[in-house]
């Protein structure tokens, strides 16, 4: 591999984990389009109820957020991001649509800036690859989740992700058994482990299968 090619792959990996600059906007739009099936699956499994308080880790450009309000229009939503660009983009695109119900916050990727038992529903899609310490992150999520609340953790399988050339930079990849092993080291209980397969378009314009799983957890 040439140095130029390697630098390009490193840049793609960085943008996927932390979109920034003009290229970050383009990457965020691509991620939204590519991940909307996984995001929709996670939202369905949240089983939203009236007046739920919802937290999402890694909301990206936020274009999927209306899906939540289409299910339950009385919820409140908080979005967390490590990317200032995504924080700004989502705030500009979405906050005016739901001025009393949507808030966006920046965080350091490790500590959740809320008191214990704040949220009834929490979800995250395709962020687990970038968690510095998955057990500690799950413990933080457990802390801010209310009793009997639901947390949906959605991710693409290692078997699908590993052949992608950029995932060798800054990604930690998991299959469902890996995630299940991590969960068992926390106080979470597994309600559902739901594997799914969807067809997505690759760079050649071909549709290929992507395996992903959502773990639905509670406390």
mmCIF file of C-alpha atoms in Angstrom:
data_model
loop_
_atom_site.group_PDB
_atom_site.id
_atom_site.type_symbol
_atom_site.label_atom_id
_atom_site.label_comp_id
_atom_site.label_asym_id
_atom_site.label_seq_id
_atom_site.Cartn_x
_atom_site.Cartn_y
_atom_site.Cartn_z
ATOM 1 C CA UNK A 1 0.000 0.000 0.000
ATOM 2 C CA UNK A 2 1.340 3.434 -0.900
ATOM 3 C CA UNK A 3 1.717 6.076 1.789
ATOM 4 C CA UNK A 4 -0.873 8.221 0.015
ATOM 5 C CA UNK A 5 -3.422 5.398 0.113
ATOM 6 C CA UNK A 6 -2.680 4.696 3.767
ATOM 7 C CA UNK A 7 -3.102 8.368 4.663
ATOM 8 C CA UNK A 8 -6.440 8.410 2.854
ATOM 9 C CA UNK A 9 -7.694 5.385 4.795
ATOM 10 C CA UNK A 10 -6.565 6.937 8.075
ATOM 11 C CA UNK A 11 -8.446 10.116 7.188
ATOM 12 C CA UNK A 12 -11.627 8.158 6.394
ATOM 13 C CA UNK A 13 -11.376 6.307 9.721
ATOM 14 C CA UNK A 14 -10.883 9.588 11.588
ATOM 15 C CA UNK A 15 -13.862 11.204 9.873
ATOM 16 C CA UNK A 16 -16.094 8.226 10.633
ATOM 17 C CA UNK A 17 -15.234 8.408 14.330
ATOM 18 C CA UNK A 18 -15.087 12.212 14.594
ATOM 19 C CA UNK A 19 -16.413 14.167 11.578
ATOM 20 C CA UNK A 20 -14.775 17.563 11.144
ATOM 21 C CA UNK A 21 -14.196 20.203 8.502
ATOM 22 C CA UNK A 22 -15.814 20.352 5.028
ATOM 23 C CA UNK A 23 -15.149 16.656 4.430
ATOM 24 C CA UNK A 24 -16.951 15.839 7.689
ATOM 25 C CA UNK A 25 -20.269 17.144 6.362
ATOM 26 C CA UNK A 26 -20.007 14.859 3.340
ATOM 27 C CA UNK A 27 -19.047 11.883 5.516
ATOM 28 C CA UNK A 28 -21.963 12.578 7.891
ATOM 29 C CA UNK A 29 -24.468 12.588 5.033
ATOM 30 C CA UNK A 30 -23.014 9.308 3.770
ATOM 31 C CA UNK A 31 -23.220 7.767 7.252
ATOM 32 C CA UNK A 32 -26.849 8.845 7.607
ATOM 33 C CA UNK A 33 -27.807 7.240 4.296
ATOM 34 C CA UNK A 34 -25.801 4.073 4.941
ATOM 35 C CA UNK A 35 -26.905 3.609 8.547
ATOM 36 C CA UNK A 36 -30.569 4.610 8.403
ATOM 37 C CA UNK A 37 -31.686 0.963 8.326
ATOM 38 C CA UNK A 38 -29.710 0.162 11.468
ATOM 39 C CA UNK A 39 -30.893 3.358 13.151
ATOM 40 C CA UNK A 40 -34.524 2.609 12.327
ATOM 41 C CA UNK A 41 -34.125 -0.895 13.760
ATOM 42 C CA UNK A 42 -32.733 0.498 17.020
ATOM 43 C CA UNK A 43 -35.542 3.053 17.306
ATOM 44 C CA UNK A 44 -38.183 0.360 16.768
ATOM 45 C CA UNK A 45 -36.682 -1.742 19.561
ATOM 46 C CA UNK A 46 -36.734 1.192 21.989
ATOM 47 C CA UNK A 47 -40.526 0.745 22.169
ATOM 48 C CA UNK A 48 -41.074 4.449 22.768
ATOM 49 C CA UNK A 49 -43.899 5.466 25.069
ATOM 50 C CA UNK A 50 -45.523 8.867 25.707
ATOM 51 C CA UNK A 51 -43.247 11.299 27.558
ATOM 52 C CA UNK A 52 -40.156 9.103 27.370
ATOM 53 C CA UNK A 53 -36.858 10.858 27.985
ATOM 54 C CA UNK A 54 -34.472 9.662 25.267
ATOM 55 C CA UNK A 55 -30.687 9.877 25.067
ATOM 56 C CA UNK A 56 -28.670 9.070 21.940
ATOM 57 C CA UNK A 57 -24.896 8.683 21.907
ATOM 58 C CA UNK A 58 -23.426 9.774 18.570
ATOM 59 C CA UNK A 59 -26.331 11.443 16.751
ATOM 60 C CA UNK A 60 -24.339 12.535 13.683
ATOM 61 C CA UNK A 61 -26.183 15.056 11.525
ATOM 62 C CA UNK A 62 -29.443 14.224 13.293
ATOM 63 C CA UNK A 63 -31.531 13.702 10.158
ATOM 64 C CA UNK A 64 -33.002 10.520 11.647
ATOM 65 C CA UNK A 65 -34.433 12.278 14.722
ATOM 66 C CA UNK A 66 -37.904 12.877 13.187
ATOM 67 C CA UNK A 67 -38.300 9.073 13.149
ATOM 68 C CA UNK A 68 -38.406 9.174 16.952
ATOM 69 C CA UNK A 69 -41.096 11.856 17.037
ATOM 70 C CA UNK A 70 -43.093 10.044 14.363
ATOM 71 C CA UNK A 71 -43.418 7.202 16.876
ATOM 72 C CA UNK A 72 -44.156 9.343 19.937
ATOM 73 C CA UNK A 73 -44.523 13.100 19.600
ATOM 74 C CA UNK A 74 -44.492 13.765 23.357
ATOM 75 C CA UNK A 75 -40.957 12.516 24.038
ATOM 76 C CA UNK A 76 -37.948 14.632 24.930
ATOM 77 C CA UNK A 77 -34.612 13.927 23.244
ATOM 78 C CA UNK A 78 -30.994 14.614 24.184
ATOM 79 C CA UNK A 79 -28.215 13.986 21.688
ATOM 80 C CA UNK A 80 -24.549 13.570 22.604
ATOM 81 C CA UNK A 81 -21.585 14.060 20.279
ATOM 82 C CA UNK A 82 -17.817 14.286 20.465
ATOM 83 C CA UNK A 83 -17.811 16.125 17.119
ATOM 84 C CA UNK A 84 -18.368 19.874 17.282
ATOM 85 C CA UNK A 85 -19.276 19.811 13.585
ATOM 86 C CA UNK A 86 -22.057 17.250 14.144
ATOM 87 C CA UNK A 87 -23.257 19.107 17.238
ATOM 88 C CA UNK A 88 -23.579 22.304 15.194
ATOM 89 C CA UNK A 89 -25.045 20.610 12.119
ATOM 90 C CA UNK A 90 -27.741 18.780 14.073
ATOM 91 C CA UNK A 91 -28.581 21.864 16.126
ATOM 92 C CA UNK A 92 -29.082 23.952 12.982
ATOM 93 C CA UNK A 93 -31.078 21.283 11.144
ATOM 94 C CA UNK A 94 -33.249 19.822 13.885
ATOM 95 C CA UNK A 95 -33.543 21.957 17.011
ATOM 96 C CA UNK A 96 -35.943 24.462 15.438
ATOM 97 C CA UNK A 97 -38.318 21.644 14.523
ATOM 98 C CA UNK A 98 -38.742 20.634 18.182
ATOM 99 C CA UNK A 99 -37.625 23.697 20.186
ATOM 100 C CA UNK A 100 -39.030 22.509 23.505
ATOM 101 C CA UNK A 101 -38.153 18.826 23.168
ATOM 102 C CA UNK A 102 -34.675 18.484 21.628
ATOM 103 C CA UNK A 103 -31.292 19.341 23.124
ATOM 104 C CA UNK A 104 -27.777 18.624 21.862
ATOM 105 C CA UNK A 105 -24.643 18.374 23.988
ATOM 106 C CA UNK A 106 -20.929 17.832 23.454
ATOM 107 C CA UNK A 107 -19.053 15.342 25.639
ATOM 108 C CA UNK A 108 -15.638 13.734 25.947
ATOM 109 C CA UNK A 109 -16.723 10.288 24.788
ATOM 110 C CA UNK A 110 -16.410 8.787 28.271
ATOM 111 C CA UNK A 111 -18.451 10.625 30.914
ATOM 112 C CA UNK A 112 -22.162 11.315 30.515
ATOM 113 C CA UNK A 113 -23.015 14.786 31.855
ATOM 114 C CA UNK A 114 -26.209 13.868 33.723
ATOM 115 C CA UNK A 115 -27.252 12.678 37.131
ATOM 116 C CA UNK A 116 -28.220 9.076 37.754
ATOM 117 C CA UNK A 117 -31.628 7.795 36.578
ATOM 118 C CA UNK A 118 -32.218 10.629 34.078
ATOM 119 C CA UNK A 119 -33.421 8.768 30.967
ATOM 120 C CA UNK A 120 -36.075 6.146 30.281
ATOM 121 C CA UNK A 121 -34.641 5.142 26.872
ATOM 122 C CA UNK A 122 -31.076 5.267 25.504
ATOM 123 C CA UNK A 123 -29.683 4.119 22.169
ATOM 124 C CA UNK A 124 -26.533 4.225 20.077
ATOM 125 C CA UNK A 125 -25.746 2.998 16.571
ATOM 126 C CA UNK A 126 -22.256 2.214 15.266
ATOM 127 C CA UNK A 127 -20.356 3.969 18.055
ATOM 128 C CA UNK A 128 -19.137 0.988 20.084
ATOM 129 C CA UNK A 129 -16.114 0.575 17.792
ATOM 130 C CA UNK A 130 -14.711 3.836 19.168
ATOM 131 C CA UNK A 131 -15.328 3.385 22.904
ATOM 132 C CA UNK A 132 -12.046 3.597 24.814
ATOM 133 C CA UNK A 133 -13.322 1.299 27.563
ATOM 134 C CA UNK A 134 -16.584 -0.500 26.695
ATOM 135 C CA UNK A 135 -17.251 -1.741 30.229
ATOM 136 C CA UNK A 136 -16.849 1.716 31.730
ATOM 137 C CA UNK A 137 -19.026 3.222 28.978
ATOM 138 C CA UNK A 138 -21.775 0.686 29.657
ATOM 139 C CA UNK A 139 -21.547 1.458 33.361
ATOM 140 C CA UNK A 140 -22.031 5.155 32.607
ATOM 141 C CA UNK A 141 -25.076 4.368 30.473
ATOM 142 C CA UNK A 142 -26.426 2.125 33.226
ATOM 143 C CA UNK A 143 -25.979 4.959 35.732
ATOM 144 C CA UNK A 144 -28.078 7.500 33.806
ATOM 145 C CA UNK A 145 -30.782 4.989 32.788
ATOM 146 C CA UNK A 146 -33.895 4.763 34.941
ATOM 147 C CA UNK A 147 -34.996 1.485 36.522
ATOM 148 C CA UNK A 148 -36.778 -0.697 33.942
ATOM 149 C CA UNK A 149 -35.483 1.602 31.200
ATOM 150 C CA UNK A 150 -34.255 0.262 27.847
ATOM 151 C CA UNK A 151 -30.891 0.680 26.160
ATOM 152 C CA UNK A 152 -30.413 -0.374 22.528
ATOM 153 C CA UNK A 153 -26.851 -1.022 21.352
ATOM 154 C CA UNK A 154 -26.668 -1.536 17.579
ATOM 155 C CA UNK A 155 -23.511 -2.441 15.655
ATOM 156 C CA UNK A 156 -22.331 -4.132 12.458
ATOM 157 C CA UNK A 157 -20.578 -7.459 12.923
ATOM 158 C CA UNK A 158 -16.818 -7.816 12.819
ATOM 159 C CA UNK A 159 -17.189 -10.333 9.990
ATOM 160 C CA UNK A 160 -18.679 -7.559 7.837
ATOM 161 C CA UNK A 161 -16.503 -4.686 9.050
ATOM 162 C CA UNK A 162 -13.077 -6.304 9.033
ATOM 163 C CA UNK A 163 -12.621 -6.498 5.233
ATOM 164 C CA UNK A 164 -13.250 -2.733 4.943
ATOM 165 C CA UNK A 165 -9.749 -1.286 4.566
ATOM 166 C CA UNK A 166 -10.211 1.743 6.839
ATOM 167 C CA UNK A 167 -11.355 -0.254 9.885
ATOM 168 C CA UNK A 168 -7.804 -1.214 10.811
ATOM 169 C CA UNK A 169 -7.333 2.393 11.957
ATOM 170 C CA UNK A 170 -8.993 3.461 15.234
ATOM 171 C CA UNK A 171 -11.729 0.802 15.105
ATOM 172 C CA UNK A 172 -12.255 -2.024 17.590
ATOM 173 C CA UNK A 173 -14.502 -4.578 15.933
ATOM 174 C CA UNK A 174 -16.910 -6.992 17.613
ATOM 175 C CA UNK A 175 -19.106 -9.933 16.831
ATOM 176 C CA UNK A 176 -22.232 -10.499 18.963
ATOM 177 C CA UNK A 177 -20.458 -12.989 21.244
ATOM 178 C CA UNK A 178 -17.824 -10.343 22.024
ATOM 179 C CA UNK A 179 -20.426 -7.750 22.960
ATOM 180 C CA UNK A 180 -22.387 -10.274 25.000
ATOM 181 C CA UNK A 181 -19.249 -11.105 26.973
ATOM 182 C CA UNK A 182 -18.704 -7.405 27.723
ATOM 183 C CA UNK A 183 -22.330 -6.909 28.787
ATOM 184 C CA UNK A 184 -22.129 -9.817 31.246
ATOM 185 C CA UNK A 185 -19.363 -7.926 33.053
ATOM 186 C CA UNK A 186 -21.829 -5.125 33.878
ATOM 187 C CA UNK A 187 -25.083 -4.954 35.834
ATOM 188 C CA UNK A 188 -27.205 -4.802 32.659
ATOM 189 C CA UNK A 189 -29.693 -7.567 31.858
ATOM 190 C CA UNK A 190 -30.178 -8.617 28.236
ATOM 191 C CA UNK A 191 -33.821 -8.456 27.160
ATOM 192 C CA UNK A 192 -33.291 -9.205 23.476
ATOM 193 C CA UNK A 193 -30.438 -10.035 21.119
ATOM 194 C CA UNK A 194 -31.786 -9.324 17.641
ATOM 195 C CA UNK A 195 -29.577 -10.134 14.625
ATOM 196 C CA UNK A 196 -30.607 -8.680 11.276
ATOM 197 C CA UNK A 197 -29.347 -8.538 7.705
ATOM 198 C CA UNK A 198 -29.812 -5.643 5.313
ATOM 199 C CA UNK A 199 -28.629 -4.857 1.790
ATOM 200 C CA UNK A 200 -26.435 -1.784 1.405
ATOM 201 C CA UNK A 201 -24.739 -0.302 -1.649
ATOM 202 C CA UNK A 202 -20.945 -0.479 -1.825
ATOM 203 C CA UNK A 203 -18.605 1.897 -3.649
ATOM 204 C CA UNK A 204 -19.077 -0.068 -6.860
ATOM 205 C CA UNK A 205 -22.830 0.486 -6.696
ATOM 206 C CA UNK A 206 -23.503 -3.162 -5.872
ATOM 207 C CA UNK A 207 -25.866 -4.247 -3.104
ATOM 208 C CA UNK A 208 -24.156 -6.422 -0.500
ATOM 209 C CA UNK A 209 -25.482 -7.972 2.748
ATOM 210 C CA UNK A 210 -24.568 -6.363 6.067
ATOM 211 C CA UNK A 211 -25.073 -8.340 9.281
ATOM 212 C CA UNK A 212 -25.825 -6.324 12.384
ATOM 213 C CA UNK A 213 -27.217 -6.932 15.836
ATOM 214 C CA UNK A 214 -29.117 -4.879 18.381
ATOM 215 C CA UNK A 215 -28.801 -5.804 22.051
ATOM 216 C CA UNK A 216 -31.726 -4.504 24.094
ATOM 217 C CA UNK A 217 -30.657 -4.085 27.716
ATOM 218 C CA UNK A 218 -32.377 -3.059 30.932
ATOM 219 C CA UNK A 219 -31.547 -2.471 34.593
#
